[in-house]
PDB file of C-alpha atoms in Angstrom:
ATOM      1  CA  MET A 132      28.394 -92.663 -14.917  1.00  0.00           C
ATOM      2  CA  PHE A 133      27.930 -89.814 -13.458  1.00  0.00           C
ATOM      3  CA  ARG A 134      30.139 -89.543 -10.080  1.00  0.00           C
ATOM      4  CA  SER A 135      29.330 -89.004  -6.982  1.00  0.00           C
ATOM      5  CA  VAL A 136      30.526 -87.160  -4.783  1.00  0.00           C
ATOM      6  CA  PHE A 137      31.090 -89.179  -1.914  1.00  0.00           C
ATOM      7  CA  GLN A 138      33.195 -91.601  -4.356  1.00  0.00           C
ATOM      8  CA  LEU A 139      35.605 -88.741  -4.639  1.00  0.00           C
ATOM      9  CA  GLY A 140      37.928 -89.855  -1.588  1.00  0.00           C
ATOM     10  CA  MET A 141      38.120 -86.122  -0.251  1.00  0.00           C
ATOM     11  CA  ASP A 142      39.082 -85.834   3.391  1.00  0.00           C
ATOM     12  CA  ARG A 143      36.169 -85.331   5.342  1.00  0.00           C
ATOM     13  CA  ARG A 144      37.630 -82.316   7.227  1.00  0.00           C
ATOM     14  CA  ARG A 145      37.816 -80.274   3.991  1.00  0.00           C
ATOM     15  CA  TRP A 146      34.706 -81.557   2.418  1.00  0.00           C
ATOM     16  CA  LEU A 147      32.722 -80.005   5.135  1.00  0.00           C
ATOM     17  CA  ALA A 148      35.157 -77.155   5.303  1.00  0.00           C
ATOM     18  CA  VAL A 149      33.589 -76.884   1.062  1.00  0.00           C
ATOM     19  CA  ILE A 150      30.102 -77.092   2.656  1.00  0.00           C
ATOM     20  CA  ALA A 151      29.936 -74.841   5.622  1.00  0.00           C
ATOM     21  CA  ALA A 152      32.020 -72.082   2.890  1.00  0.00           C
ATOM     22  CA  LEU A 153      28.784 -72.440   0.530  1.00  0.00           C
ATOM     23  CA  GLY A 154      26.551 -70.894   3.051  1.00  0.00           C
ATOM     24  CA  CYS A 155      29.263 -67.912   4.122  1.00  0.00           C
ATOM     25  CA  GLY A 156      27.747 -64.476   4.052  1.00  0.00           C
ATOM     26  CA  LEU A 157      24.281 -65.576   4.687  1.00  0.00           C
ATOM     27  CA  SER A 158      22.577 -64.305   8.045  1.00  0.00           C
ATOM     28  CA  THR A 159      21.710 -67.336  10.475  1.00  0.00           C
ATOM     29  CA  ALA A 160      19.932 -65.457  12.811  1.00  0.00           C
ATOM     30  CA  ALA A 161      16.455 -66.606  14.065  1.00  0.00           C
ATOM     31  CA  SER A 162      13.675 -63.689  12.926  1.00  0.00           C
ATOM     32  CA  GLY A 163      11.115 -64.446  16.049  1.00  0.00           C
ATOM     33  CA  GLU A 164       8.574 -65.814  13.719  1.00  0.00           C
ATOM     34  CA  GLU A 165       8.962 -68.814  15.382  1.00  0.00           C
ATOM     35  CA  GLN A 166       8.889 -68.049  18.810  1.00  0.00           C
ATOM     36  CA  ASP A 167       5.209 -69.213  19.572  1.00  0.00           C
ATOM     37  CA  GLY A 168       6.963 -72.728  18.856  1.00  0.00           C
ATOM     38  CA  ALA A 169       4.898 -73.109  15.458  1.00  0.00           C
ATOM     39  CA  LEU A 170       7.914 -74.085  12.323  1.00  0.00           C
ATOM     40  CA  ARG A 171       6.524 -73.634   8.908  1.00  0.00           C
ATOM     41  CA  VAL A 172       8.326 -76.183   6.795  1.00  0.00           C
ATOM     42  CA  LEU A 173       8.341 -76.076   3.082  1.00  0.00           C
ATOM     43  CA  CYS A 174       9.581 -79.116   0.960  1.00  0.00           C
ATOM     44  CA  TYR A 175      10.395 -78.400  -2.617  1.00  0.00           C
ATOM     45  CA  ASN A 176      12.286 -80.493  -5.667  1.00  0.00           C
ATOM     46  CA  ILE A 177      13.150 -77.270  -7.733  1.00  0.00           C
ATOM     47  CA  HIS A 178      14.062 -79.221 -11.336  1.00  0.00           C
ATOM     48  CA  TYR A 179      17.782 -77.655 -11.199  1.00  0.00           C
ATOM     49  CA  GLY A 180      15.385 -74.298 -11.667  1.00  0.00           C
ATOM     50  CA  GLN A 181      13.268 -75.271 -14.789  1.00  0.00           C
ATOM     51  CA  GLY A 182       9.680 -74.871 -15.072  1.00  0.00           C
ATOM     52  CA  MET A 183       7.467 -75.706 -16.837  1.00  0.00           C
ATOM     53  CA  ASP A 184       7.664 -73.448 -19.414  1.00  0.00           C
ATOM     54  CA  GLY A 185      11.323 -74.625 -20.372  1.00  0.00           C
ATOM     55  CA  ARG A 186      12.713 -71.065 -18.613  1.00  0.00           C
ATOM     56  CA  TYR A 187      15.704 -71.673 -15.569  1.00  0.00           C
ATOM     57  CA  ASP A 188      13.806 -68.884 -13.062  1.00  0.00           C
ATOM     58  CA  ILE A 189      15.309 -68.681  -9.891  1.00  0.00           C
ATOM     59  CA  PRO A 190      13.308 -65.800  -8.353  1.00  0.00           C
ATOM     60  CA  ARG A 191      10.478 -67.004  -9.193  1.00  0.00           C
ATOM     61  CA  LEU A 192      11.389 -70.544  -7.525  1.00  0.00           C
ATOM     62  CA  ALA A 193      12.089 -67.380  -4.609  1.00  0.00           C
ATOM     63  CA  ALA A 194       8.775 -65.769  -4.985  1.00  0.00           C
ATOM     64  CA  VAL A 195       7.149 -69.149  -4.244  1.00  0.00           C
ATOM     65  CA  ILE A 196       9.048 -69.720  -1.546  1.00  0.00           C
ATOM     66  CA  ASN A 197       8.662 -66.711   0.001  1.00  0.00           C
ATOM     67  CA  GLN A 198       4.859 -66.533  -0.501  1.00  0.00           C
ATOM     68  CA  THR A 199       5.383 -69.616   1.980  1.00  0.00           C
ATOM     69  CA  LYS A 200       7.329 -67.238   4.951  1.00  0.00           C
ATOM     70  CA  PRO A 201       8.797 -70.834   5.574  1.00  0.00           C
ATOM     71  CA  ASP A 202      10.895 -71.038   8.984  1.00  0.00           C
ATOM     72  CA  LEU A 203      12.649 -74.884   7.020  1.00  0.00           C
ATOM     73  CA  VAL A 204      12.734 -75.099   3.492  1.00  0.00           C
ATOM     74  CA  ALA A 205      14.405 -78.758   1.965  1.00  0.00           C
ATOM     75  CA  LEU A 206      15.178 -78.378  -1.849  1.00  0.00           C
ATOM     76  CA  GLN A 207      16.084 -81.223  -4.282  1.00  0.00           C
ATOM     77  CA  GLU A 208      17.659 -81.253  -7.821  1.00  0.00           C
ATOM     78  CA  VAL A 209      19.912 -77.892  -7.071  1.00  0.00           C
ATOM     79  CA  ASP A 210      22.219 -77.113  -9.534  1.00  0.00           C
ATOM     80  CA  VAL A 211      25.482 -75.518  -8.390  1.00  0.00           C
ATOM     81  CA  GLY A 212      28.079 -74.155 -11.462  1.00  0.00           C
ATOM     82  CA  VAL A 213      25.949 -76.748 -14.008  1.00  0.00           C
ATOM     83  CA  LYS A 214      26.342 -75.901 -17.604  1.00  0.00           C
ATOM     84  CA  ARG A 215      22.457 -76.364 -18.695  1.00  0.00           C
ATOM     85  CA  SER A 216      21.526 -74.095 -15.692  1.00  0.00           C
ATOM     86  CA  ASP A 217      24.032 -71.232 -17.264  1.00  0.00           C
ATOM     87  CA  ARG A 218      26.669 -71.868 -13.939  1.00  0.00           C
ATOM     88  CA  VAL A 219      24.191 -70.295 -11.202  1.00  0.00           C
ATOM     89  CA  HIS A 220      25.120 -71.187  -7.663  1.00  0.00           C
ATOM     90  CA  GLN A 221      21.582 -71.893  -7.535  1.00  0.00           C
ATOM     91  CA  ALA A 222      21.262 -72.415  -3.564  1.00  0.00           C
ATOM     92  CA  LEU A 223      23.451 -69.049  -2.851  1.00  0.00           C
ATOM     93  CA  GLU A 224      20.634 -67.276  -4.954  1.00  0.00           C
ATOM     94  CA  LEU A 225      17.919 -68.624  -3.457  1.00  0.00           C
ATOM     95  CA  GLY A 226      19.448 -68.204  -0.170  1.00  0.00           C
ATOM     96  CA  ARG A 227      20.396 -64.802  -1.359  1.00  0.00           C
ATOM     97  CA  LEU A 228      16.224 -63.732  -2.704  1.00  0.00           C
ATOM     98  CA  THR A 229      15.208 -65.494   0.577  1.00  0.00           C
ATOM     99  CA  GLY A 230      16.806 -63.831   2.772  1.00  0.00           C
ATOM    100  CA  LEU A 231      17.522 -67.707   4.281  1.00  0.00           C
ATOM    101  CA  ALA A 232      20.572 -68.810   5.506  1.00  0.00           C
ATOM    102  CA  VAL A 233      21.755 -71.724   2.834  1.00  0.00           C
ATOM    103  CA  ARG A 234      23.629 -75.132   2.834  1.00  0.00           C
ATOM    104  CA  PHE A 235      24.311 -77.085  -0.015  1.00  0.00           C
ATOM    105  CA  GLY A 236      24.408 -80.582  -0.006  1.00  0.00           C
ATOM    106  CA  PRO A 237      25.712 -82.282  -3.563  1.00  0.00           C
ATOM    107  CA  THR A 238      25.716 -85.429  -4.363  1.00  0.00           C
ATOM    108  CA  GLN A 239      27.213 -85.920  -8.151  1.00  0.00           C
ATOM    109  CA  HIS A 240      29.016 -84.132 -10.650  1.00  0.00           C
ATOM    110  CA  TYR A 241      27.264 -82.770 -13.192  1.00  0.00           C
ATOM    111  CA  GLU A 242      28.279 -81.237 -16.687  1.00  0.00           C
ATOM    112  CA  GLY A 243      30.871 -79.395 -15.261  1.00  0.00           C
ATOM    113  CA  GLY A 244      29.404 -78.776 -11.278  1.00  0.00           C
ATOM    114  CA  LEU A 245      27.262 -80.130  -8.713  1.00  0.00           C
ATOM    115  CA  PHE A 246      23.430 -81.265  -8.185  1.00  0.00           C
ATOM    116  CA  GLY A 247      21.736 -82.506  -5.139  1.00  0.00           C
ATOM    117  CA  ASN A 248      19.682 -80.925  -2.306  1.00  0.00           C
ATOM    118  CA  ALA A 249      19.768 -78.268   0.007  1.00  0.00           C
ATOM    119  CA  VAL A 250      17.964 -76.307   2.884  1.00  0.00           C
ATOM    120  CA  LEU A 251      16.973 -72.802   3.630  1.00  0.00           C
ATOM    121  CA  THR A 252      16.296 -71.814   7.145  1.00  0.00           C
ATOM    122  CA  ARG A 253      15.301 -68.571   9.532  1.00  0.00           C
ATOM    123  CA  LEU A 254      17.275 -70.858  12.188  1.00  0.00           C
ATOM    124  CA  PRO A 255      20.366 -70.432  13.559  1.00  0.00           C
ATOM    125  CA  ILE A 256      22.397 -73.303  12.301  1.00  0.00           C
ATOM    126  CA  LEU A 257      24.381 -75.514  14.888  1.00  0.00           C
ATOM    127  CA  ASP A 258      25.837 -78.158  12.425  1.00  0.00           C
ATOM    128  CA  VAL A 259      25.175 -79.942   9.555  1.00  0.00           C
ATOM    129  CA  ALA A 260      26.110 -83.253   7.710  1.00  0.00           C
ATOM    130  CA  ILE A 261      25.953 -85.165   4.542  1.00  0.00           C
ATOM    131  CA  HIS A 262      25.368 -88.572   4.147  1.00  0.00           C
ATOM    132  CA  PRO A 263      25.382 -91.032   1.213  1.00  0.00           C
ATOM    133  CA  LEU A 264      22.230 -93.407   0.440  1.00  0.00           C
ATOM    134  CA  PRO A 265      22.615 -96.944  -1.395  1.00  0.00           C
ATOM    135  CA  TYR A 266      21.975 -96.942  -4.894  1.00  0.00           C
ATOM    136  CA  THR A 267      22.634 -99.159  -8.114  1.00  0.00           C
ATOM    137  CA  GLU A 268      25.241 -97.829 -10.123  1.00  0.00           C
ATOM    138  CA  SER A 269      23.594 -96.631 -13.809  1.00  0.00           C
ATOM    139  CA  THR A 270      24.600 -99.005 -16.363  1.00  0.00           C
ATOM    140  CA  PRO A 271      24.137 -99.064 -20.390  1.00  0.00           C
ATOM    141  CA  GLU A 272      20.621 -99.867 -19.866  1.00  0.00           C
ATOM    142  CA  ARG A 273      19.390 -97.865 -16.829  1.00  0.00           C
ATOM    143  CA  VAL A 274      21.161 -94.502 -16.105  1.00  0.00           C
ATOM    144  CA  THR A 275      21.019 -94.316 -12.662  1.00  0.00           C
ATOM    145  CA  TYR A 276      21.758 -91.413 -10.058  1.00  0.00           C
ATOM    146  CA  PRO A 277      23.644 -91.111  -6.483  1.00  0.00           C
ATOM    147  CA  ARG A 278      21.524 -90.482  -3.897  1.00  0.00           C
ATOM    148  CA  GLY A 279      22.035 -88.417  -0.258  1.00  0.00           C
ATOM    149  CA  ALA A 280      20.538 -86.424   2.146  1.00  0.00           C
ATOM    150  CA  ILE A 281      21.880 -83.168   3.942  1.00  0.00           C
ATOM    151  CA  ALA A 282      21.521 -82.728   7.618  1.00  0.00           C
ATOM    152  CA  VAL A 283      21.046 -79.567   9.518  1.00  0.00           C
ATOM    153  CA  VAL A 284      21.082 -78.916  13.407  1.00  0.00           C
ATOM    154  CA  VAL A 285      19.330 -75.712  13.800  1.00  0.00           C
ATOM    155  CA  GLN A 286      18.248 -74.022  17.118  1.00  0.00           C
ATOM    156  CA  GLY A 287      14.280 -73.774  17.172  1.00  0.00           C
ATOM    157  CA  PRO A 288      11.993 -72.702  19.408  1.00  0.00           C
ATOM    158  CA  GLY A 289      13.100 -72.338  23.020  1.00  0.00           C
ATOM    159  CA  GLY A 290      16.753 -73.059  22.125  1.00  0.00           C
ATOM    160  CA  GLN A 291      15.316 -76.472  20.965  1.00  0.00           C
ATOM    161  CA  PRO A 292      17.829 -78.272  18.439  1.00  0.00           C
ATOM    162  CA  ILE A 293      16.012 -79.783  15.777  1.00  0.00           C
ATOM    163  CA  ARG A 294      17.645 -81.865  13.148  1.00  0.00           C
ATOM    164  CA  PHE A 295      16.091 -80.753   9.528  1.00  0.00           C
ATOM    165  CA  VAL A 296      17.212 -83.256   6.707  1.00  0.00           C
ATOM    166  CA  SER A 297      16.307 -83.380   3.331  1.00  0.00           C
ATOM    167  CA  THR A 298      16.620 -85.919   1.307  1.00  0.00           C
ATOM    168  CA  HIS A 299      15.589 -87.451  -2.541  1.00  0.00           C
ATOM    169  CA  PHE A 300      15.252 -90.755  -3.358  1.00  0.00           C
ATOM    170  CA  GLN A 301      15.829 -92.969  -6.806  1.00  0.00           C
ATOM    171  CA  HIS A 302      13.222 -92.412  -9.545  1.00  0.00           C
ATOM    172  CA  ASN A 303      13.972 -95.816 -11.353  1.00  0.00           C
ATOM    173  CA  VAL A 304      15.094 -98.532  -9.120  1.00  0.00           C
ATOM    174  CA  PRO A 305      12.202 -99.282  -6.858  1.00  0.00           C
ATOM    175  CA  GLU A 306      14.436-101.612  -4.695  1.00  0.00           C
ATOM    176  CA  ASP A 307      16.584 -98.661  -4.165  1.00  0.00           C
ATOM    177  CA  ARG A 308      14.435 -96.494  -2.883  1.00  0.00           C
ATOM    178  CA  VAL A 309      13.275 -99.241  -0.262  1.00  0.00           C
ATOM    179  CA  GLU A 310      17.141 -99.413   0.994  1.00  0.00           C
ATOM    180  CA  GLN A 311      17.420 -95.626   0.861  1.00  0.00           C
ATOM    181  CA  ALA A 312      14.022 -95.546   3.354  1.00  0.00           C
ATOM    182  CA  LYS A 313      16.346 -97.883   5.739  1.00  0.00           C
ATOM    183  CA  ALA A 314      18.704 -96.018   5.508  1.00  0.00           C
ATOM    184  CA  VAL A 315      17.473 -92.982   6.727  1.00  0.00           C
ATOM    185  CA  ASN A 316      15.784 -94.906   9.415  1.00  0.00           C
ATOM    186  CA  GLY A 317      18.506 -96.209  10.834  1.00  0.00           C
ATOM    187  CA  LEU A 318      20.714 -92.160  10.361  1.00  0.00           C
ATOM    188  CA  PHE A 319      17.394 -90.535  12.092  1.00  0.00           C
ATOM    189  CA  ALA A 320      15.885 -92.418  13.855  1.00  0.00           C
ATOM    190  CA  ASP A 321      16.992 -94.468  15.706  1.00  0.00           C
ATOM    191  CA  LEU A 322      14.925 -95.266  18.915  1.00  0.00           C
ATOM    192  CA  ASP A 323      17.040 -94.380  21.477  1.00  0.00           C
ATOM    193  CA  ASP A 324      18.011 -90.753  19.477  1.00  0.00           C
ATOM    194  CA  PRO A 325      16.041 -88.401  21.288  1.00  0.00           C
ATOM    195  CA  LEU A 326      16.791 -85.751  19.003  1.00  0.00           C
ATOM    196  CA  PRO A 327      13.239 -84.005  17.406  1.00  0.00           C
ATOM    197  CA  THR A 328      13.818 -84.814  13.703  1.00  0.00           C
ATOM    198  CA  ILE A 329      11.834 -83.031  10.330  1.00  0.00           C
ATOM    199  CA  LEU A 330      12.420 -85.381   6.973  1.00  0.00           C
ATOM    200  CA  ALA A 331      11.288 -83.944   3.600  1.00  0.00           C
ATOM    201  CA  GLY A 332      11.872 -85.032   0.589  1.00  0.00           C
ATOM    202  CA  ASP A 333      10.858 -86.534  -2.570  1.00  0.00           C
ATOM    203  CA  ILE A 334      10.555 -89.857  -2.274  1.00  0.00           C
ATOM    204  CA  ASN A 335       9.880 -90.888  -5.722  1.00  0.00           C
ATOM    205  CA  ALA A 336       6.757 -92.906  -4.255  1.00  0.00           C
ATOM    206  CA  LEU A 337       3.218 -93.626  -3.735  1.00  0.00           C
ATOM    207  CA  PRO A 338       1.278 -92.813   0.136  1.00  0.00           C
ATOM    208  CA  ASP A 339       1.326 -96.760   0.081  1.00  0.00           C
ATOM    209  CA  SER A 340       4.412 -97.989  -1.450  1.00  0.00           C
ATOM    210  CA  GLU A 341       7.050-100.080   0.580  1.00  0.00           C
ATOM    211  CA  PRO A 342       8.979 -97.147   0.531  1.00  0.00           C
ATOM    212  CA  VAL A 343       7.091 -94.738   2.173  1.00  0.00           C
ATOM    213  CA  ARG A 344       5.479 -97.697   4.815  1.00  0.00           C
ATOM    214  CA  ILE A 345       9.065 -98.294   5.962  1.00  0.00           C
ATOM    215  CA  LEU A 346       9.757 -94.973   7.036  1.00  0.00           C
ATOM    216  CA  ARG A 347       6.138 -94.243   8.624  1.00  0.00           C
ATOM    217  CA  GLU A 348       7.691 -96.835  11.068  1.00  0.00           C
ATOM    218  CA  ARG A 349       9.847 -94.292  12.942  1.00  0.00           C
ATOM    219  CA  TRP A 350       8.174 -91.472  11.752  1.00  0.00           C
ATOM    220  CA  THR A 351       4.919 -89.973  11.507  1.00  0.00           C
ATOM    221  CA  ASP A 352       3.461 -88.581   8.032  1.00  0.00           C
ATOM    222  CA  ALA A 353       2.714 -84.700   8.024  1.00  0.00           C
ATOM    223  CA  MET A 354      -0.007 -85.596   5.033  1.00  0.00           C
ATOM    224  CA  ASP A 355      -2.821 -83.292   4.344  1.00  0.00           C
ATOM    225  CA  ASP A 356      -6.206 -85.873   3.868  1.00  0.00           C
ATOM    226  CA  PRO A 357      -7.006 -86.922   1.625  1.00  0.00           C
ATOM    227  CA  PRO A 358      -3.175 -86.299   0.316  1.00  0.00           C
ATOM    228  CA  ALA A 359      -3.086 -84.178  -2.612  1.00  0.00           C
ATOM    229  CA  PRO A 360      -1.035 -85.207  -5.793  1.00  0.00           C
ATOM    230  CA  THR A 361       2.412 -83.176  -6.425  1.00  0.00           C
ATOM    231  CA  VAL A 362       3.513 -84.158  -9.881  1.00  0.00           C
ATOM    232  CA  PRO A 363       3.399 -83.343 -12.863  1.00  0.00           C
ATOM    233  CA  SER A 364       2.997 -79.706 -11.385  1.00  0.00           C
ATOM    234  CA  ASP A 365       0.065 -78.151 -14.520  1.00  0.00           C
ATOM    235  CA  LYS A 366      -1.831 -80.881 -13.899  1.00  0.00           C
ATOM    236  CA  PRO A 367      -0.749 -83.970 -10.909  1.00  0.00           C
ATOM    237  CA  THR A 368      -1.226 -87.054 -10.703  1.00  0.00           C
ATOM    238  CA  SER A 369       0.449 -88.668  -7.624  1.00  0.00           C
ATOM    239  CA  ARG A 370       2.049 -87.480  -4.203  1.00  0.00           C
ATOM    240  CA  ILE A 371       5.876 -88.328  -3.931  1.00  0.00           C
ATOM    241  CA  ASP A 372       6.848 -85.674  -2.006  1.00  0.00           C
ATOM    242  CA  TYR A 373       6.402 -85.405   1.993  1.00  0.00           C
ATOM    243  CA  ILE A 374       7.219 -83.942   5.741  1.00  0.00           C
ATOM    244  CA  PHE A 375       8.143 -86.385   8.138  1.00  0.00           C
ATOM    245  CA  TYR A 376       8.434 -86.049  11.812  1.00  0.00           C
ATOM    246  CA  ARG A 377       9.578 -87.679  14.762  1.00  0.00           C
ATOM    247  CA  PRO A 378       9.056 -88.699  17.597  1.00  0.00           C
ATOM    248  CA  GLN A 379       5.460 -87.852  17.754  1.00  0.00           C
ATOM    249  CA  THR A 380       5.237 -86.808  21.085  1.00  0.00           C
ATOM    250  CA  GLN A 381       7.297 -83.887  20.118  1.00  0.00           C
ATOM    251  CA  PHE A 382       5.477 -82.314  17.503  1.00  0.00           C
ATOM    252  CA  ARG A 383       1.955 -81.637  16.816  1.00  0.00           C
ATOM    253  CA  LEU A 384       0.831 -81.153  12.774  1.00  0.00           C
ATOM    254  CA  ALA A 385      -1.074 -77.720  12.276  1.00  0.00           C
ATOM    255  CA  GLN A 386      -1.556 -77.849   9.192  1.00  0.00           C
ATOM    256  CA  ALA A 387      -0.623 -79.601   6.014  1.00  0.00           C
ATOM    257  CA  GLU A 388      -1.184 -78.838   2.581  1.00  0.00           C
ATOM    258  CA  VAL A 389      -0.009 -78.839  -1.107  1.00  0.00           C
ATOM    259  CA  ILE A 390       0.533 -74.972  -2.748  1.00  0.00           C
ATOM    260  CA  ALA A 391      -0.769 -75.069  -5.817  1.00  0.00           C
ATOM    261  CA  GLU A 392       2.070 -73.829  -8.202  1.00  0.00           C
ATOM    262  CA  VAL A 393       1.805 -74.862 -11.543  1.00  0.00           C
ATOM    263  CA  MET A 394       4.480 -73.052 -13.680  1.00  0.00           C
ATOM    264  CA  ALA A 395       8.067 -72.562 -11.214  1.00  0.00           C
ATOM    265  CA  SER A 396       8.725 -76.652 -11.042  1.00  0.00           C
ATOM    266  CA  ASP A 397       7.986 -79.782 -12.496  1.00  0.00           C
ATOM    267  CA  HIS A 398       6.799 -80.520  -8.604  1.00  0.00           C
ATOM    268  CA  ARG A 399       4.386 -78.667  -6.288  1.00  0.00           C
ATOM    269  CA  PRO A 400       5.714 -77.556  -2.927  1.00  0.00           C
ATOM    270  CA  VAL A 401       4.776 -79.192   0.421  1.00  0.00           C
ATOM    271  CA  LEU A 402       4.090 -77.216   2.912  1.00  0.00           C
ATOM    272  CA  ALA A 403       3.506 -78.429   7.292  1.00  0.00           C
ATOM    273  CA  VAL A 404       3.120 -76.245  10.092  1.00  0.00           C
ATOM    274  CA  VAL A 405       4.379 -78.452  13.275  1.00  0.00           C
ATOM    275  CA  GLU A 406       4.219 -77.284  16.624  1.00  0.00           C
ATOM    276  CA  LEU A 407       7.319 -77.991  19.284  1.00  0.00           C
ATOM    277  CA  VAL A 408       5.428 -79.479  22.164  1.00  0.00           C
ATOM    278  CA  GLY A 409       6.750 -81.104  25.294  1.00  0.00           C
ATOM    279  CA  GLN A 410      10.079 -78.752  25.796  1.00  0.00           C
TER     280      GLN A 410
END
């Protein structure tokens, strides 16, 4: 059975200190590219660094990210110190190669290391929090994984605080995805919460599925029209990766596309350009 990092009973202060340390040494200064109010947002499941050719290649992934010139990046399936990926701290390495600040949100122990979600950003980071999501425990008949979300608050255009969330829903338990969507709405989309928020992740669900419908009750989908598939990256047939934002009145969608990258991961990255309005 895979151990969730949320089951360790760690003191919360100590845990947050560990997460903060993962970003040490990386600049959180804004570049100025976002001054016009537009934010370039990327969502990318990096398949723990392994491309469709079987190679673990973090510089290749960093090149894909750099080509999109993002302000905010939500990453899923990130290894830190894991045996299969040669013990590389993939979060810090991607931060170094992109010049972006990084925060890592582990969800489980795996092969002597940690596995989970991460955020990269060129904006100043004001706060970070990691939240477990509900999931079904593994059994001998069905292997499942602990799931979570990492949320950072950054200083956006005009000094406006913006929450940015990276998450990854369960791959093989439909009921888990439904409960995870409800949990995300409860955590980040309370109707009384005025903080502009962008949610990005591998939802492991199609656009017309119940988990996506639940999310759309509280979020606006930054979706290209028609929605392009994101998996598998070499010959994609299904759309399971998304970017959402809320409240709708504080954002305008300027661009949405799936990047035609066929090799670096088994997912294609999703890009949205949103403009913050009503400041």
